[in-house]
Amino acid sequence: MVNQLGYDSSNKGTGNNMRWLRWVAVIPSSIFAWYTMFVFGMFALFCVRDHLYPPEGLISGQCMVWWYIYVEQTVIYLFVALSAFFVVICAAIIAPLHRMYVAWIAYLLGFLVAVYFLSQTSAIDEFMSAIFAGLLGVFSVAKLLGSPVLPNKSFQPTCWITARG
């Protein structure tokens, strides 16, 4: 007998236990992916600060080199985008079934978190970076799985390649 998640409940072996473990691991692994990119981003910012600008540009603990703010913002946008991308990818990879739905749910939850951060900080550039990178993550999952992006089978990943090729 198949339950609502698509599992055969007559199989009482370790397969069902592993599936449940993977379902339980979806949210913690996505949070881990976000924190990993956050830590890498902070490390990248420290490396930029310590290695790219001259020591004489440091005045009262602040970098006064004209280009530093642009490099700093680029690193922030990059790692915000990477965190959104990897949250969606990680959730879809860990999920045992319905990976496209999981990717969309991860994207929509990330969208809500980004809207909350936007309302608290007014960081529109970081918001846009996260939204577009998360959507790129959804499209990447569709491409990796070879499945349609939407449930009504529109936006087939193979159509994009053949239309341009």
N, CA, C and O of each residue as an XYZ file, in Angstrom:
660
protein
N       0.839     -1.171      0.000
C       0.000      0.000      0.000
C       0.893      1.247      0.000
O       1.878      1.305      0.737
N       0.554      2.232     -0.817
C       1.351      3.440     -0.951
C       0.681      4.557     -0.155
O      -0.503      4.840     -0.339
N       1.452      5.188      0.730
C       0.893      6.279      1.529
C       0.975      7.597      0.766
O       1.380      7.616     -0.396
N       0.588      8.712      1.418
C       0.506      9.988      0.713
C       1.856     10.538      0.278
O       1.895     11.397     -0.602
N       2.947     10.091      0.844
C       4.267     10.548      0.418
C       4.844      9.704     -0.706
O       5.929      9.993     -1.210
N       4.125      8.669     -1.100
C       4.594      7.837     -2.191
C       5.417      6.655     -1.749
O       6.080      6.031     -2.578
N       5.400      6.323     -0.467
C       6.174      5.196      0.042
C       5.307      3.956      0.109
O       4.102      4.033      0.345
N       5.923      2.839     -0.099
C       5.247      1.560      0.058
C       5.309      1.193      1.535
O       6.367      0.823      2.045
N       4.168      1.296      2.222
C       4.164      1.054      3.667
C       4.266     -0.422      4.008
O       4.475     -0.768      5.170
N       4.123     -1.306      3.017
C       4.273     -2.731      3.304
C       5.739     -3.101      3.503
O       6.039     -4.130      4.108
N       6.658     -2.270      2.999
C       8.083     -2.508      3.176
C       8.497     -1.935      4.529
O       8.571     -0.717      4.694
N       8.762     -2.797      5.482
C       9.121     -2.351      6.829
C      10.635     -2.345      7.048
O      11.093     -2.288      8.189
N      11.400     -2.403      5.983
C      12.854     -2.471      6.104
C      13.470     -1.119      6.397
O      12.779     -0.164      6.751
N      14.779     -1.059      6.242
C      15.513      0.167      6.552
C      15.308      1.245      5.497
O      15.641      2.406      5.735
N      14.764      0.883      4.330
C      14.537      1.883      3.289
C      13.606      2.989      3.743
O      13.867      4.166      3.491
N      12.521      2.623      4.411
C      11.593      3.639      4.909
C      12.230      4.489      5.990
O      12.004      5.698      6.048
N      13.024      3.867      6.845
C      13.708      4.638      7.883
C      14.673      5.648      7.275
O      14.778      6.781      7.744
N      15.375      5.227      6.228
C      16.316      6.131      5.575
C      15.570      7.272      4.890
O      16.041      8.409      4.896
N      14.415      6.981      4.301
C      13.627      8.046      3.674
C      13.165      9.064      4.713
O      13.260     10.272      4.497
N      12.667      8.565      5.837
C      12.218      9.485      6.879
C      13.385     10.305      7.414
O      13.236     11.493      7.699
N      14.533      9.679      7.548
C      15.711     10.411      8.009
C      16.083     11.510      7.014
O      16.451     12.616      7.409
N      15.984     11.200      5.735
C      16.287     12.208      4.721
C      15.262     13.336      4.727
O      15.620     14.500      4.543
N      13.981     13.000      4.938
C      12.970     14.059      5.033
C      13.241     14.956      6.235
O      13.118     16.178      6.151
N      13.605     14.342      7.339
C      13.893     15.126      8.547
C      15.139     15.989      8.343
O      15.237     17.077      8.911
N      16.079     15.518      7.549
C      17.347     16.226      7.345
C      17.253     17.376      6.345
O      18.210     18.138      6.207
N      16.134     17.523      5.648
C      16.035     18.568      4.623
C      16.213     19.960      5.230
O      17.023     20.747      4.741
N      15.479     20.264      6.270
C      15.551     21.613      6.856
C      16.901     21.869      7.528
O      17.502     22.914      7.276
N      17.408     20.956      8.379
C      18.727     21.235      8.973
C      19.848     21.348      7.940
O      20.764     22.153      8.109
N      19.784     20.560      6.884
C      20.843     20.648      5.876
C      20.766     21.960      5.104
O      21.794     22.513      4.714
N      19.560     22.457      4.884
C      19.425     23.757      4.220
C      19.934     24.881      5.113
O      20.600     25.803      4.641
N      19.623     24.804      6.389
C      20.135     25.805      7.333
C      21.655     25.722      7.413
O      22.335     26.746      7.486
N      22.184     24.507      7.399
C      23.637     24.323      7.406
C      24.265     24.931      6.150
O      25.321     25.560      6.226
N      23.618     24.746      4.993
C      24.135     25.336      3.755
C      24.162     26.857      3.850
O      25.114     27.494      3.399
N      23.114     27.442      4.439
C      23.068     28.895      4.592
C      24.192     29.378      5.505
O      24.902     30.328      5.177
N      24.346     28.720      6.648
C      25.394     29.134      7.589
C      26.792     28.910      7.013
O      27.703     29.697      7.273
N      26.962     27.858      6.245
C      28.260     27.608      5.619
C      28.629     28.742      4.673
O      29.758     29.230      4.695
N      27.680     29.161      3.845
C      27.955     30.277      2.938
C      28.149     31.580      3.709
O      28.931     32.434      3.292
N      27.449     31.739      4.820
C      27.640     32.931      5.662
C      29.063     32.969      6.216
O      29.721     34.009      6.178
N      29.532     31.836      6.729
C      30.888     31.775      7.284
C      31.922     31.986      6.184
O      32.892     32.716      6.385
N      31.731     31.354      5.018
C      32.661     31.565      3.909
C      32.655     33.033      3.465
O      33.702     33.587      3.130
N      31.479     33.654      3.465
C      31.388     35.064      3.094
C      32.123     35.959      4.071
O      32.818     36.891      3.665
N      31.972     35.678      5.363
C      32.697     36.465      6.364
C      34.204     36.265      6.214
O      34.979     37.215      6.321
N      34.609     35.026      5.966
C      36.026     34.741      5.747
C      36.537     35.493      4.516
O      37.634     36.052      4.534
N      35.738     35.505      3.452
C      36.138     36.224      2.239
C      36.260     37.722      2.510
O      37.181     38.370      2.013
N      35.339     38.270      3.293
C      35.440     39.697      3.635
C      36.701     39.994      4.439
O      37.367     41.003      4.205
N      37.027     39.122      5.379
C      38.247     39.319      6.157
C      39.484     39.190      5.276
O      40.442     39.945      5.438
N      39.468     38.239      4.346
C      40.608     38.091      3.432
C      40.761     39.318      2.545
O      41.876     39.783      2.309
N      39.647     39.842      2.057
C      39.702     41.055      1.239
C      40.280     42.204      2.054
O      41.148     42.937      1.580
N      39.797     42.354      3.274
C      40.268     43.451      4.122
C      41.747     43.299      4.461
O      42.490     44.280      4.472
N      42.173     42.068      4.737
C      43.545     41.862      5.187
C      44.564     41.824      4.058
O      45.733     42.142      4.274
N      44.139     41.437      2.847
C      45.124     41.200      1.788
C      45.035     42.149      0.599
O      46.002     42.265     -0.153
N      43.921     42.824      0.404
C      43.790     43.621     -0.808
C      44.086     45.102     -0.637
O      44.528     45.751     -1.585
N      43.860     45.634      0.514
C      44.112     47.071      0.618
C      45.385     47.329      1.400
O      45.769     46.538      2.262
N      46.030     48.429      1.097
C      47.305     48.742      1.750
C      47.097     49.149      3.206
O      46.076     49.749      3.541
N      48.061     48.825      4.075
C      47.929     49.170      5.498
C      47.807     50.673      5.750
O      47.185     51.087      6.729
N      48.394     51.487      4.876
C      48.287     52.936      5.093
C      46.882     53.455      4.793
O      46.563     54.598      5.120
N      46.041     52.627      4.175
C      44.656     53.026      3.916
C      43.753     52.844      5.114
O      42.591     53.251      5.084
N      44.273     52.234      6.175
C      43.491     51.987      7.382
C      43.602     53.188      8.313
O      44.677     53.498      8.826
N      42.475     53.857      8.520
C      42.442     55.025      9.402
C      41.359     54.789     10.446
O      40.181     54.659     10.114
N      41.767     54.736     11.709
C      40.853     54.514     12.841
C      40.033     53.236     12.672
O      38.854     53.201     13.023
N      40.654     52.198     12.140
C      39.979     50.915     11.985
C      39.089     50.814     10.763
O      38.436     49.789     10.567
N      39.043     51.836      9.944
C      38.218     51.832      8.740
C      39.108     51.941      7.516
O      40.100     52.671      7.514
N      38.742     51.211      6.485
C      39.496     51.278      5.234
C      39.030     52.495      4.444
O      37.839     52.650      4.175
N      39.955     53.341      4.080
C      39.617     54.568      3.368
C      40.029     54.530      1.899
O      40.067     55.572      1.245
N      40.336     53.351      1.373
C      40.656     53.229     -0.042
C      39.346     53.341     -0.820
O      38.347     52.737     -0.427
N      39.332     54.099     -1.908
C      38.092     54.427     -2.615
C      37.373     53.202     -3.169
O      36.146     53.205     -3.265
N      38.106     52.164     -3.533
C      37.481     51.016     -4.187
C      37.037     49.945     -3.209
O      36.378     48.988     -3.617
N      37.372     50.070     -1.937
C      37.080     49.008     -0.980
C      35.582     48.754     -0.832
O      35.165     47.600     -0.735
N      34.778     49.793     -0.813
C      33.337     49.617     -0.632
C      32.732     48.821     -1.789
O      31.786     48.060     -1.585
N      33.266     48.988     -3.000
C      32.756     48.243     -4.151
C      33.131     46.770     -4.066
O      32.318     45.899     -4.373
N      34.348     46.497     -3.652
C      34.787     45.109     -3.478
C      33.997     44.452     -2.354
O      33.566     43.305     -2.476
N      33.811     45.174     -1.272
C      33.060     44.640     -0.137
C      31.615     44.315     -0.537
O      31.104     43.248     -0.197
N      30.969     45.220     -1.248
C      29.592     44.971     -1.685
C      29.515     43.809     -2.665
O      28.565     43.027     -2.615
N      30.487     43.680     -3.548
C      30.506     42.564     -4.490
C      30.625     41.236     -3.762
O      29.932     40.278     -4.104
N      31.487     41.168     -2.769
C      31.632     39.937     -1.980
C      30.332     39.624     -1.243
O      29.920     38.466     -1.182
N      29.691     40.631     -0.691
C      28.426     40.412      0.020
C      27.362     39.898     -0.937
O      26.673     38.929     -0.619
N      27.210     40.523     -2.101
C      26.211     40.070     -3.078
C      26.499     38.648     -3.527
O      25.586     37.833     -3.660
N      27.771     38.353     -3.759
C      28.150     37.016     -4.210
C      27.762     35.956     -3.188
O      27.187     34.930     -3.550
N      28.066     36.190     -1.936
C      27.789     35.159     -0.933
C      26.323     35.117     -0.513
O      25.851     34.070     -0.070
N      25.606     36.197     -0.635
C      24.148     36.141     -0.453
C      23.544     35.278     -1.553
O      22.674     34.448     -1.293
N      24.009     35.478     -2.780
C      23.515     34.674     -3.898
C      23.892     33.204     -3.735
O      23.067     32.321     -3.967
N      25.121     32.942     -3.343
C      25.541     31.554     -3.150
C      24.752     30.872     -2.039
O      24.424     29.691     -2.146
N      24.448     31.600     -0.985
C      23.677     30.984      0.101
C      22.275     30.631     -0.370
O      21.784     29.545     -0.061
N      21.621     31.516     -1.107
C      20.281     31.210     -1.617
C      20.325     30.038     -2.590
O      19.469     29.155     -2.540
N      21.312     30.028     -3.468
C      21.448     28.950     -4.446
C      21.647     27.611     -3.748
O      20.975     26.634     -4.079
N      22.562     27.558     -2.788
C      22.868     26.287     -2.133
C      21.780     25.823     -1.177
O      21.653     24.621     -0.941
N      20.999     26.727     -0.624
C      19.863     26.306      0.201
C      18.870     25.530     -0.654
O      18.394     24.471     -0.244
N      18.556     26.043     -1.832
C      17.607     25.363     -2.725
C      18.189     24.046     -3.221
O      17.505     23.022     -3.207
N      19.431     24.061     -3.654
C      20.073     22.848     -4.164
C      20.166     21.790     -3.075
O      19.846     20.625     -3.313
N      20.595     22.180     -1.896
C      20.769     21.231     -0.797
C      19.440     20.606     -0.395
O      19.373     19.398     -0.167
N      18.392     21.400     -0.305
C      17.079     20.860      0.053
C      16.614     19.842     -0.978
O      16.081     18.793     -0.618
N      16.811     20.142     -2.253
C      16.362     19.226     -3.303
C      17.206     17.957     -3.353
O      16.680     16.880     -3.637
N      18.485     18.063     -3.087
C      19.348     16.877     -3.133
C      19.067     15.950     -1.958
O      19.062     14.730     -2.123
N      18.837     16.505     -0.787
C      18.608     15.688      0.404
C      17.242     15.009      0.365
O      17.099     13.888      0.854
N      16.247     15.662     -0.205
C      14.892     15.095     -0.233
C      14.876     13.780     -1.006
O      15.447     13.698     -2.094
N      14.224     12.743     -0.456
C      14.206     11.456     -1.150
C      13.234     11.408     -2.329
O      13.460     10.661     -3.281
N      12.179     12.176     -2.280
C      11.160     12.192     -3.334
C      10.701     13.623     -3.575
O      10.979     14.518     -2.777
N       9.999     13.828     -4.675
C       9.367     15.116     -4.981
C      10.373     16.261     -4.919
O      10.108     17.298     -4.311
N      11.495     16.071     -5.535
C      12.584     17.040     -5.413
C      12.260     18.396     -6.026
O      12.709     19.421     -5.513
N      11.496     18.426     -7.104
C      11.129     19.717     -7.689
C      10.216     20.493     -6.752
O      10.360     21.706     -6.600
N       9.279     19.793     -6.124
C       8.407     20.463     -5.153
C       9.220     20.980     -3.964
O       8.985     22.083     -3.472
N      10.160     20.182     -3.519
C      11.008     20.599     -2.397
C      11.835     21.823     -2.787
O      12.009     22.737     -1.981
N      12.343     21.844     -4.013
C      13.115     23.004     -4.469
C      12.242     24.258     -4.482
O      12.683     25.323     -4.049
N      11.021     24.140     -4.970
C      10.114     25.291     -4.984
C       9.744     25.732     -3.572
O       9.686     26.929     -3.292
N       9.496     24.780     -2.688
C       9.158     25.132     -1.304
C      10.340     25.823     -0.626
O      10.161     26.811      0.085
N      11.550     25.298     -0.850
C      12.742     25.939     -0.279
C      12.902     27.351     -0.836
O      13.251     28.278     -0.106
N      12.645     27.505     -2.129
C      12.737     28.836     -2.732
C      11.696     29.784     -2.139
O      12.015     30.925     -1.806
N      10.466     29.320     -2.006
C       9.406     30.185     -1.478
C       9.645     30.550     -0.011
O       9.392     31.684      0.396
N      10.129     29.598      0.777
C      10.469     29.917      2.171
C      11.634     30.903      2.233
O      11.635     31.827      3.047
N      12.623     30.696      1.366
C      13.733     31.643      1.291
C      13.277     33.018      0.831
O      13.791     34.037      1.291
N      12.311     33.042     -0.078
C      11.743     34.309     -0.525
C      11.092     35.048      0.642
O      11.259     36.258      0.791
N      10.349     34.311      1.467
C       9.706     34.931      2.630
C      10.742     35.452      3.631
O      10.579     36.534      4.195
N      11.799     34.680      3.843
C      12.874     35.138      4.735
C      13.541     36.387      4.157
O      13.855     37.323      4.893
N      13.755     36.399      2.842
C      14.374     37.564      2.205
C      13.465     38.791      2.302
O      13.951     39.906      2.490
N      12.156     38.592      2.175
C      11.224     39.711      2.333
C      11.287     40.245      3.763
O      11.258     41.457      3.979
N      11.374     39.348      4.725
C      11.495     39.787      6.121
C      12.785     40.586      6.326
O      12.766     41.652      6.940
N      13.905     40.069      5.810
C      15.169     40.804      5.940
C      15.091     42.154      5.229
O      15.625     43.151      5.716
N      14.429     42.179      4.086
C      14.276     43.436      3.360
C      13.473     44.441      4.179
O      13.806     45.626      4.217
N      12.424     43.970      4.830
C      11.611     44.883      5.640
C      12.378     45.399      6.856
O      12.103     46.498      7.339
N      13.327     44.626      7.350
C      14.096     45.037      8.525
C      15.317     45.888      8.179
O      15.745     46.715      8.984
N      15.880     45.688      6.986
C      17.151     46.339      6.665
C      17.106     47.260      5.453
O      18.006     48.083      5.288
N      16.109     47.153      4.616
C      16.014     47.912      3.361
C      17.189     47.618      2.431
O      17.614     48.492      1.675
N      17.710     46.407      2.479
C      18.836     46.002      1.626
C      18.281     45.402      0.334
O      18.216     44.182      0.188
N      17.885     46.259     -0.595
C      17.219     45.817     -1.818
C      18.168     45.041     -2.732
O      17.747     44.086     -3.386
N      19.431     45.433     -2.786
C      20.378     44.741     -3.664
C      20.629     43.311     -3.193
O      20.679     42.388     -4.006
N      20.786     43.130     -1.902
C      20.969     41.786     -1.365
C      19.706     40.950     -1.564
O      19.788     39.753     -1.840
N      18.543     41.580     -1.424
C      17.269     40.906     -1.665
C      17.198     40.386     -3.096
O      16.868     39.222     -3.326
N      17.507     41.249     -4.049
C      17.446     40.844     -5.460
C      18.469     39.751     -5.751
O      18.189     38.825     -6.512
N      19.632     39.850     -5.160
C      20.659     38.828     -5.343
C      20.167     37.474     -4.852
O      20.346     36.462     -5.529
N      19.551     37.453     -3.681
C      19.045     36.193     -3.124
C      17.897     35.638     -3.955
O      17.840     34.433     -4.199
N      16.988     36.490     -4.391
C      15.816     36.031     -5.138
C      16.230     35.418     -6.472
O      15.771     34.333     -6.826
N      17.089     36.105     -7.205
C      17.493     35.580     -8.509
C      18.370     34.338     -8.385
O      18.256     33.424     -9.202
N      19.228     34.288     -7.396
C      20.074     33.102     -7.217
C      19.253     31.905     -6.758
O      19.520     30.780     -7.179
N      18.259     32.126     -5.903
C      17.376     31.034     -5.501
C      16.591     30.494     -6.681
O      16.413     29.284     -6.813
N      16.121     31.391     -7.541
C      15.410     30.956     -8.744
C      16.349     30.197     -9.681
O      15.945     29.220    -10.311
N      17.578     30.639     -9.770
C      18.576     29.899    -10.540
C      18.787     28.510     -9.949
O      18.998     27.547    -10.686
N      18.732     28.403     -8.625
C      18.825     27.098     -7.974
C      17.676     26.187     -8.363
O      17.882     24.997     -8.603
N      16.459     26.735     -8.430
C      15.298     25.934     -8.849
C      15.484     25.460    -10.285
O      15.244     24.290    -10.584
N      15.907     26.351    -11.174
C      16.133     25.959    -12.564
C      17.260     24.936    -12.682
O      17.203     24.047    -13.532
N      18.271     25.055    -11.846
C      19.372     24.084    -11.864
C      18.909     22.712    -11.409
O      19.327     21.698    -11.967
N      18.046     22.673    -10.399
C      17.490     21.390     -9.957
C      16.685     20.766    -11.085
O      16.786     19.564    -11.325
N      15.887     21.567    -11.777
C      15.101     21.050    -12.898
C      16.014     20.507    -13.987
O      15.731     19.463    -14.574
N      17.088     21.200    -14.255
C      18.035     20.752    -15.283
C      18.720     19.457    -14.857
O      18.865     18.539    -15.664
N      19.144     19.378    -13.592
C      19.813     18.170    -13.106
C      18.882     16.967    -13.111
O      19.298     15.852    -13.428
N      17.622     17.195    -12.758
C      16.666     16.094    -12.709
C      16.054     15.796    -14.066
O      15.475     14.728    -14.263
N      16.174     16.727    -15.002
C      15.546     16.548    -16.303
C      14.030     16.615    -16.222
O      13.331     16.037    -17.055
N      13.529     17.315    -15.225
C      12.081     17.408    -15.038
C      11.616     18.819    -15.364
O      12.421     19.749    -15.400
N      10.309     18.981    -15.604
C       9.806     20.330    -15.869
C       9.911     21.206    -14.629
O       9.880     20.719    -13.499
N      10.035     22.492    -14.859
C      10.183     23.428    -13.752
C       8.866     23.591    -13.003
O       8.862     23.701    -11.777
N       7.760     23.607    -13.720
C       6.448     23.781    -13.107
C       5.643     22.493    -13.204
O       5.874     21.696    -14.113
N       4.700     22.269    -12.285
C       3.914     21.031    -12.306
C       3.090     20.837    -13.574
O       2.779     19.698    -13.922
N       2.725     21.912    -14.278
C       1.944     21.752    -15.501
C       2.823     21.453    -16.714
O       2.381     21.569    -17.857
N       4.052     21.072    -16.456
C       5.047     20.646    -17.443
C       5.479     21.772    -18.386
O       5.987     21.507    -19.475
N       5.281     23.008    -17.976
C       5.796     24.120    -18.766
C       7.232     24.404    -18.342
O       7.687     23.942    -17.296
N       7.915     25.147    -19.141
C       9.329     25.461    -18.919
C      10.173     24.195    -18.806
O      10.851     23.977    -17.802
N      10.123     23.374    -19.835
C      10.961     22.180    -19.866
C      12.417     22.603    -20.002
O      12.723     23.453    -20.838
N      13.326     22.040    -19.208
C      14.734     22.434    -19.303
C      15.355     22.106    -20.656
O      16.261     22.812    -21.098
N      14.889     21.053    -21.321
C      15.473     20.687    -22.608
C      15.094     21.681    -23.689
O      15.832     21.835    -24.662
N      13.956     22.364    -23.545
C      13.541     23.352    -24.537
C      14.498     24.531    -24.576
O      14.718     25.112    -25.638
N      15.068     24.891    -23.438
C      15.954     26.042    -23.390
C      17.214     25.788    -24.204
O      17.719     26.684    -24.881
N      17.714     24.569    -24.133
C      18.961     24.257    -24.833
C      18.719     24.159    -26.331
O      19.486     24.714    -27.117
N      17.661     23.458    -26.736
C      17.429     23.260    -28.159
C      16.994     24.546    -28.845
O      17.277     24.734    -30.028
N      16.313     25.434    -28.133
C      15.878     26.685    -28.746
C      17.066     27.597    -29.035
O      17.054     28.344    -30.013
N      18.071     27.538    -28.201
C      19.240     28.393    -28.399
C      20.301     27.730    -29.269
O      21.063     28.408    -29.958
N      20.346     26.409    -29.233
C      21.420     25.683    -29.888
C      21.243     25.598    -31.338
O      22.075     25.011    -32.028
